Tab-separated table of C-alpha atoms in Angstrom:
chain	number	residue	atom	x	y	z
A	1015	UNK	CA	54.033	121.777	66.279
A	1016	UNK	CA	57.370	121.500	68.339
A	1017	UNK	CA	57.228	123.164	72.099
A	1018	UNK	CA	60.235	125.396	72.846
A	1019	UNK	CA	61.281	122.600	75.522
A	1020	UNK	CA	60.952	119.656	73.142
A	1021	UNK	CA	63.391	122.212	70.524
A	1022	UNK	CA	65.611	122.729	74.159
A	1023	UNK	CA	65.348	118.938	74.426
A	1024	UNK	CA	66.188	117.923	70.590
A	1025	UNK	CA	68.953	120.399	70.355
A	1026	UNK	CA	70.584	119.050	73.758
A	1027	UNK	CA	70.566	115.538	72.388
A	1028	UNK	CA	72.182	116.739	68.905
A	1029	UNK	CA	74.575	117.905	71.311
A	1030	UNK	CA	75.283	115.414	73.404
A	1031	UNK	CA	75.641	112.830	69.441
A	1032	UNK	CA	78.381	115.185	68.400
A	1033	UNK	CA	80.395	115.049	71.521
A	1034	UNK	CA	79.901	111.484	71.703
A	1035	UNK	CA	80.961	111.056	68.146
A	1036	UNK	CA	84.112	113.652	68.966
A	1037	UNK	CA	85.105	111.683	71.703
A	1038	UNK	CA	85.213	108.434	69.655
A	1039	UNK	CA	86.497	109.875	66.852
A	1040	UNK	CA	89.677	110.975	69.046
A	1041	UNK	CA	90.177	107.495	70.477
A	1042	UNK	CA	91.048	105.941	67.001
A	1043	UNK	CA	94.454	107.348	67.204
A	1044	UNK	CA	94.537	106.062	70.709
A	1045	UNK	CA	93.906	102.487	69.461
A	1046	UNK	CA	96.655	103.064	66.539
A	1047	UNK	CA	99.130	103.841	69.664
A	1048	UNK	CA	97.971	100.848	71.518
A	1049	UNK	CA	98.680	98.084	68.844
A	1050	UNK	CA	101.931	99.780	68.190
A	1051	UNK	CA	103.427	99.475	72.046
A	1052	UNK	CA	101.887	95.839	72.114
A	1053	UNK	CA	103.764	95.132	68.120
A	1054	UNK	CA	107.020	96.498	70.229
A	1055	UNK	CA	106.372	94.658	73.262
A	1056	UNK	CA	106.143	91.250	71.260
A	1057	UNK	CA	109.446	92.428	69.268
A	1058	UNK	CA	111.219	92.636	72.915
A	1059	UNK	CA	109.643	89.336	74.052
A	1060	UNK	CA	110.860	87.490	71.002
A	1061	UNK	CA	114.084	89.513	71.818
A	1062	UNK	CA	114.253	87.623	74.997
A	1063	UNK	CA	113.449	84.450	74.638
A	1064	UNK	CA	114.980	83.618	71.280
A	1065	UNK	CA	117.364	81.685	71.239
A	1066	UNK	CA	115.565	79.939	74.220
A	1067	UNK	CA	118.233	78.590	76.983
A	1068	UNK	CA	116.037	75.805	78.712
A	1069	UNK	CA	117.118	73.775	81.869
A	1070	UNK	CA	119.690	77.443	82.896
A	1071	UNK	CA	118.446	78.669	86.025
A	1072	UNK	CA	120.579	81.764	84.959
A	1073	UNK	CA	118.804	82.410	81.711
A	1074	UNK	CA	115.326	81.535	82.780
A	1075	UNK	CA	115.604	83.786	86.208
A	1076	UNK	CA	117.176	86.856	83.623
A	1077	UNK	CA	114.713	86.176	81.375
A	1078	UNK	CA	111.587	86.180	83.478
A	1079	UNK	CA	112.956	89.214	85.263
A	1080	UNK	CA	113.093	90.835	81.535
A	1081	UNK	CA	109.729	89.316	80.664
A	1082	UNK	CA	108.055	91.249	84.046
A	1083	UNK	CA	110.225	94.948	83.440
A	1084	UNK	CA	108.036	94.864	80.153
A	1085	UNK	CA	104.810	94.081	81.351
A	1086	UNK	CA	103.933	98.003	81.517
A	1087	UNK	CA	104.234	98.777	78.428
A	1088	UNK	CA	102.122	95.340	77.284
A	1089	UNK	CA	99.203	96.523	79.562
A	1090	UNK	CA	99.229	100.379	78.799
A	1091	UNK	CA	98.953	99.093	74.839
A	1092	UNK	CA	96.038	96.462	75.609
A	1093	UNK	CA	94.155	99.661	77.352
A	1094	UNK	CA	94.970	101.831	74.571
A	1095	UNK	CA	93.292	99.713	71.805
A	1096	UNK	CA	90.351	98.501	74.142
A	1097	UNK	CA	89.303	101.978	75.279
A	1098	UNK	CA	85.766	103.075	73.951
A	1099	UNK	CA	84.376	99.187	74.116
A	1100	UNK	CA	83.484	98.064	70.395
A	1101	UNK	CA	82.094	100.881	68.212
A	1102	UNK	CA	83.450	103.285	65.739
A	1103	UNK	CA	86.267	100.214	64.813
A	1104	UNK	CA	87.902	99.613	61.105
A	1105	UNK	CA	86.396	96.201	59.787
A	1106	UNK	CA	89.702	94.816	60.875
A	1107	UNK	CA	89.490	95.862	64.888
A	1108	UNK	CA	86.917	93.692	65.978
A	1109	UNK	CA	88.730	89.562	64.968
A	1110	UNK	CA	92.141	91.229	66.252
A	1111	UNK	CA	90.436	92.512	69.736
A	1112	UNK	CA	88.903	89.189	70.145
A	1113	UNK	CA	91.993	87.310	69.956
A	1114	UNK	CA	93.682	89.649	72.091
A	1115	UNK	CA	90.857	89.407	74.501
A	1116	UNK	CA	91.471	85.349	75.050
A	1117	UNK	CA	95.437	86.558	75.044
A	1118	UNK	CA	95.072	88.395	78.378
A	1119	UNK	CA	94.075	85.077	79.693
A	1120	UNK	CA	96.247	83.030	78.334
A	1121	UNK	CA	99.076	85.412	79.551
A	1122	UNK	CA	97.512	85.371	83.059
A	1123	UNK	CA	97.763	81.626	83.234
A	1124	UNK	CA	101.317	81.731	82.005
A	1125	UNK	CA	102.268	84.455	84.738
A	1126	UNK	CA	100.543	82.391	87.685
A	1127	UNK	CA	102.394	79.242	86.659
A	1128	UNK	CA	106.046	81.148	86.109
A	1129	UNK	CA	105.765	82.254	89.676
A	1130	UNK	CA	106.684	78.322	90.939
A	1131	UNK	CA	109.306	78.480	88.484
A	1132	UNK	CA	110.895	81.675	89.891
A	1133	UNK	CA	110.963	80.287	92.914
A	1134	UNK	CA	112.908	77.166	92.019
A	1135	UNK	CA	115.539	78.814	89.660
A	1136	UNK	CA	116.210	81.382	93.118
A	1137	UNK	CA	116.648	78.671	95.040
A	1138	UNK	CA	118.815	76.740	92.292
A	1139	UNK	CA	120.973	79.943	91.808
A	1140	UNK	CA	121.320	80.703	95.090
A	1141	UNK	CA	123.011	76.773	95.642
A	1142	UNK	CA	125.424	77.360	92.621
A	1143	UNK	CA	126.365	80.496	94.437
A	1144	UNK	CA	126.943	78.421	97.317
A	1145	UNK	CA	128.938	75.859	95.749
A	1146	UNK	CA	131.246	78.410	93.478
A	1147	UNK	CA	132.136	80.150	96.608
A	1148	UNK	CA	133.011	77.074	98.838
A	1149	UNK	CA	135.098	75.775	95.450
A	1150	UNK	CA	137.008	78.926	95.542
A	1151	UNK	CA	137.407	79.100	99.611
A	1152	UNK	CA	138.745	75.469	99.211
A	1153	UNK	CA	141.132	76.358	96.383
A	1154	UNK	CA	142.029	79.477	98.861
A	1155	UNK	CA	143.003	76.978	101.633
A	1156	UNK	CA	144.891	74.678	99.515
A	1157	UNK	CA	146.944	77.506	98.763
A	1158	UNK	CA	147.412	78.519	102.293
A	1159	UNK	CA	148.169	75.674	103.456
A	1160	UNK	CA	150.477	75.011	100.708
A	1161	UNK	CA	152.906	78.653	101.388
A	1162	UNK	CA	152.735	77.613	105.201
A	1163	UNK	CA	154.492	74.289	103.940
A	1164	UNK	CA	156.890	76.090	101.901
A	1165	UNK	CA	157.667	78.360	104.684
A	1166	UNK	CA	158.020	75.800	107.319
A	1167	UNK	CA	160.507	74.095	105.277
A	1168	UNK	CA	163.108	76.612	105.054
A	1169	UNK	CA	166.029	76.290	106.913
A	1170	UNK	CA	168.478	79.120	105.009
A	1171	UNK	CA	168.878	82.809	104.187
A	1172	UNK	CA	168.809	81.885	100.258
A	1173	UNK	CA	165.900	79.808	100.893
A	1174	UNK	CA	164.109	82.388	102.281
A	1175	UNK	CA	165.116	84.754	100.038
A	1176	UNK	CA	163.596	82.751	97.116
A	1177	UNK	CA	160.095	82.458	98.890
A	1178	UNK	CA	159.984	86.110	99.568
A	1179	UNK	CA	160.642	86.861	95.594
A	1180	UNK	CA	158.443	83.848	94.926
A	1181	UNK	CA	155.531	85.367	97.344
A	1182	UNK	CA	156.256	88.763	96.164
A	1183	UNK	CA	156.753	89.013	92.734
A	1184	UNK	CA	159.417	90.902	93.453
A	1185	UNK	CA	163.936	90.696	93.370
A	1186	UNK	CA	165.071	90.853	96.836
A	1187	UNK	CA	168.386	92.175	97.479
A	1188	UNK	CA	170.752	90.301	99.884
A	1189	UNK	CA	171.683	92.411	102.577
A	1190	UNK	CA	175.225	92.107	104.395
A	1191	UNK	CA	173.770	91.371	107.852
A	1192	UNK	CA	172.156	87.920	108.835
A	1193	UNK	CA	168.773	86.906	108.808
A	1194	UNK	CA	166.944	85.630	111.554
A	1195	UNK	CA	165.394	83.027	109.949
A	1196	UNK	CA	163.428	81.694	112.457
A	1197	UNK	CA	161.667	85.121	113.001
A	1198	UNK	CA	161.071	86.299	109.312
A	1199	UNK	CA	159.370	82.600	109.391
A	1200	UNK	CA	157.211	83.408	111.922
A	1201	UNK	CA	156.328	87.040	110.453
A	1202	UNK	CA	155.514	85.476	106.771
A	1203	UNK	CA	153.477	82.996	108.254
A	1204	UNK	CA	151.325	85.489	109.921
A	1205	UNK	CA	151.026	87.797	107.307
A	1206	UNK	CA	149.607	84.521	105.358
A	1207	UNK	CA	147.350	84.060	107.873
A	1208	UNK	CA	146.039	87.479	107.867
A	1209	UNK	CA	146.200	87.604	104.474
A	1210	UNK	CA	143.840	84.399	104.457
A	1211	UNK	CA	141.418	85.784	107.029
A	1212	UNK	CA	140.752	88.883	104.805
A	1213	UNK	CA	140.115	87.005	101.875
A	1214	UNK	CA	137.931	84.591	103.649
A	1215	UNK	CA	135.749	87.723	104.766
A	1216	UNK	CA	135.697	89.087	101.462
A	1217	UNK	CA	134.297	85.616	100.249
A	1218	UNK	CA	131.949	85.736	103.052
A	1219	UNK	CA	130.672	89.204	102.144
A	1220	UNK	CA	130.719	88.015	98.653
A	1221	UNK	CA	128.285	85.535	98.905
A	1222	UNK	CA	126.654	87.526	101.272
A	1223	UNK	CA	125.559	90.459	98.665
A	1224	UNK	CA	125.264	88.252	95.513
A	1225	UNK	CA	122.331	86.591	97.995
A	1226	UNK	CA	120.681	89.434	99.275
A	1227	UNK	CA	120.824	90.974	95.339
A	1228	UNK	CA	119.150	87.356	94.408
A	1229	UNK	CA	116.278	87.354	96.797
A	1230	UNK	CA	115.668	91.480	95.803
A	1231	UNK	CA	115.740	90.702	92.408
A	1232	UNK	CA	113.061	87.690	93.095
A	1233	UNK	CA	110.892	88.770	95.913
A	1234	UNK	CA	110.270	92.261	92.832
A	1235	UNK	CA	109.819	90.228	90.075
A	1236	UNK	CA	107.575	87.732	91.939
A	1237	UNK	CA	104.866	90.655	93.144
A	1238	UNK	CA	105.292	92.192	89.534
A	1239	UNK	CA	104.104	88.457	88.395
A	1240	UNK	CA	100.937	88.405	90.789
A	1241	UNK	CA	100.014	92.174	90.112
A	1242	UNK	CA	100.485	91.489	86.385
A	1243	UNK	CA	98.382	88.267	86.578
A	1244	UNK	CA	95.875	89.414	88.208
A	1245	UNK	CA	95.217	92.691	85.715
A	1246	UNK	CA	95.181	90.389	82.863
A	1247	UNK	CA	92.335	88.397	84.635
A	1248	UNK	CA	90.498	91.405	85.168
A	1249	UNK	CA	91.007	92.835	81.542
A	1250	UNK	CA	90.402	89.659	80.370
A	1251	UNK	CA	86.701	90.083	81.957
A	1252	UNK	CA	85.706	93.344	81.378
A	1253	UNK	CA	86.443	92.724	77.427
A	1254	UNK	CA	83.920	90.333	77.125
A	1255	UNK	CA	82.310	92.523	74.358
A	1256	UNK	CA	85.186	91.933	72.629
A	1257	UNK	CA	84.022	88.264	72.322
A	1258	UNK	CA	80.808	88.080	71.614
A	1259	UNK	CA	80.381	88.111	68.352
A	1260	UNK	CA	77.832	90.641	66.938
């Protein structure tokens, strides 16, 4: 004969079953969410890195920026399909969740060792920078010193005429009056020189941004690598149900 608290008792654990078996029950279309953002996330990474461009600081510093922007949606899928541990899974669940289980390792070991690489192709970018800036500064100052040649050299009003069209792009008209030669020299070959300044500032400021964009760019991706490495080390642990096999 059952005691109205053992009936309390029974009927609160019949409760308890159904809401346990509710919740599962509306985690399975959680799971079906999760193994579609990590199917898309392998689409983008494939997206990326095919055709591979190995040995281009450029391409591997794009790509592993590109790689890290996706991470998000990688790790919000992996949570999806390992919420509510092992049970109430299709026959198919528990093989897939094991490999994906030795996956988040895997990808953590690959994230710790990209973050050397990062640092390289910066560093590597940040020389070519270098170097394409001083080649077009040189190139600059060849030409420089080339119209300050040209200018020098003139010793009539036809000649100078001819530079002035030459430097301008432009037909200038004779006028009656004579030139002062030696003056209109002297003004050209400033205005070349400030001309020259300007552009050697812009250059400067150039290189300037492109760097400052570079090391952004890095220094983000870089912490995005650690944080990212280090989840995947701890989901990697806390699936270890996922694992054993049963």
């Amino acid at each position: 004969m059952t005691t109205p608290d053992t009936e309390q008792i029974s009927q609160a654990v019949r409760q308890l079953w159904k809401s346990r078996k509710g919740l599962l029950g509306s985690l399975q279309p959680l799971h079906l969410v999760g193994y579609g953002l990590v199917a898309l996330g392998l689409v983008d990474l494939g997206e990326i890195l095919i055709p591979p461009v190995l040995l281009n600081p450029q391409w591997e510093f794009q790509a592993f920026g590109q790689v890290i922007e996706r991470v998000p949606v990688m790790l919000i899928g992996l949570g999806f399909i390992f919420a509510g541990g092992p049970e109430e899974r299709r026959r198919w669940e528990p093989p897939l969740m094991r490999i994906l289980s030795w996956l988040t390792l895997v990808a953590a070991i690959i994230f710790f060792l990209l973050l050397p690489l990062s640092v390289v192709n910066t560093l590597r970018i940040d020389r070519q920078n270098q170097r394409q800036i001083a080649a077009q500064t040189e190139e600059l100052q060849a030409q420089v010193e080339q119209a300050k040649e040209q200018v020098s050299g003139i010793s009539t009003e036809e000649e100078l005429i001819n530079l002035v069209q030459a430097l301008s792009g432009q037909e200038v008209t004779p006028i009656e009056d004579s030139l002062n030669v030696p003056e209109l020299k002297d003004q050209i070959t400033t205005s070349i020189e400030e001309n020259q300044a300007n552009l050697l500032a812009e250059a400067e400021n150039a290189l300037s941004s492109r760097r400052r964009d570079l090391f952004e760019k890095s220094f983000k991706w870089n912490i995005g690598t650690l944080i990212a490495g280090f989840i995947y080390i701890l989901m990697w642990r806390s699936t270890l149900w996922a694992r054993q096999r049963g």
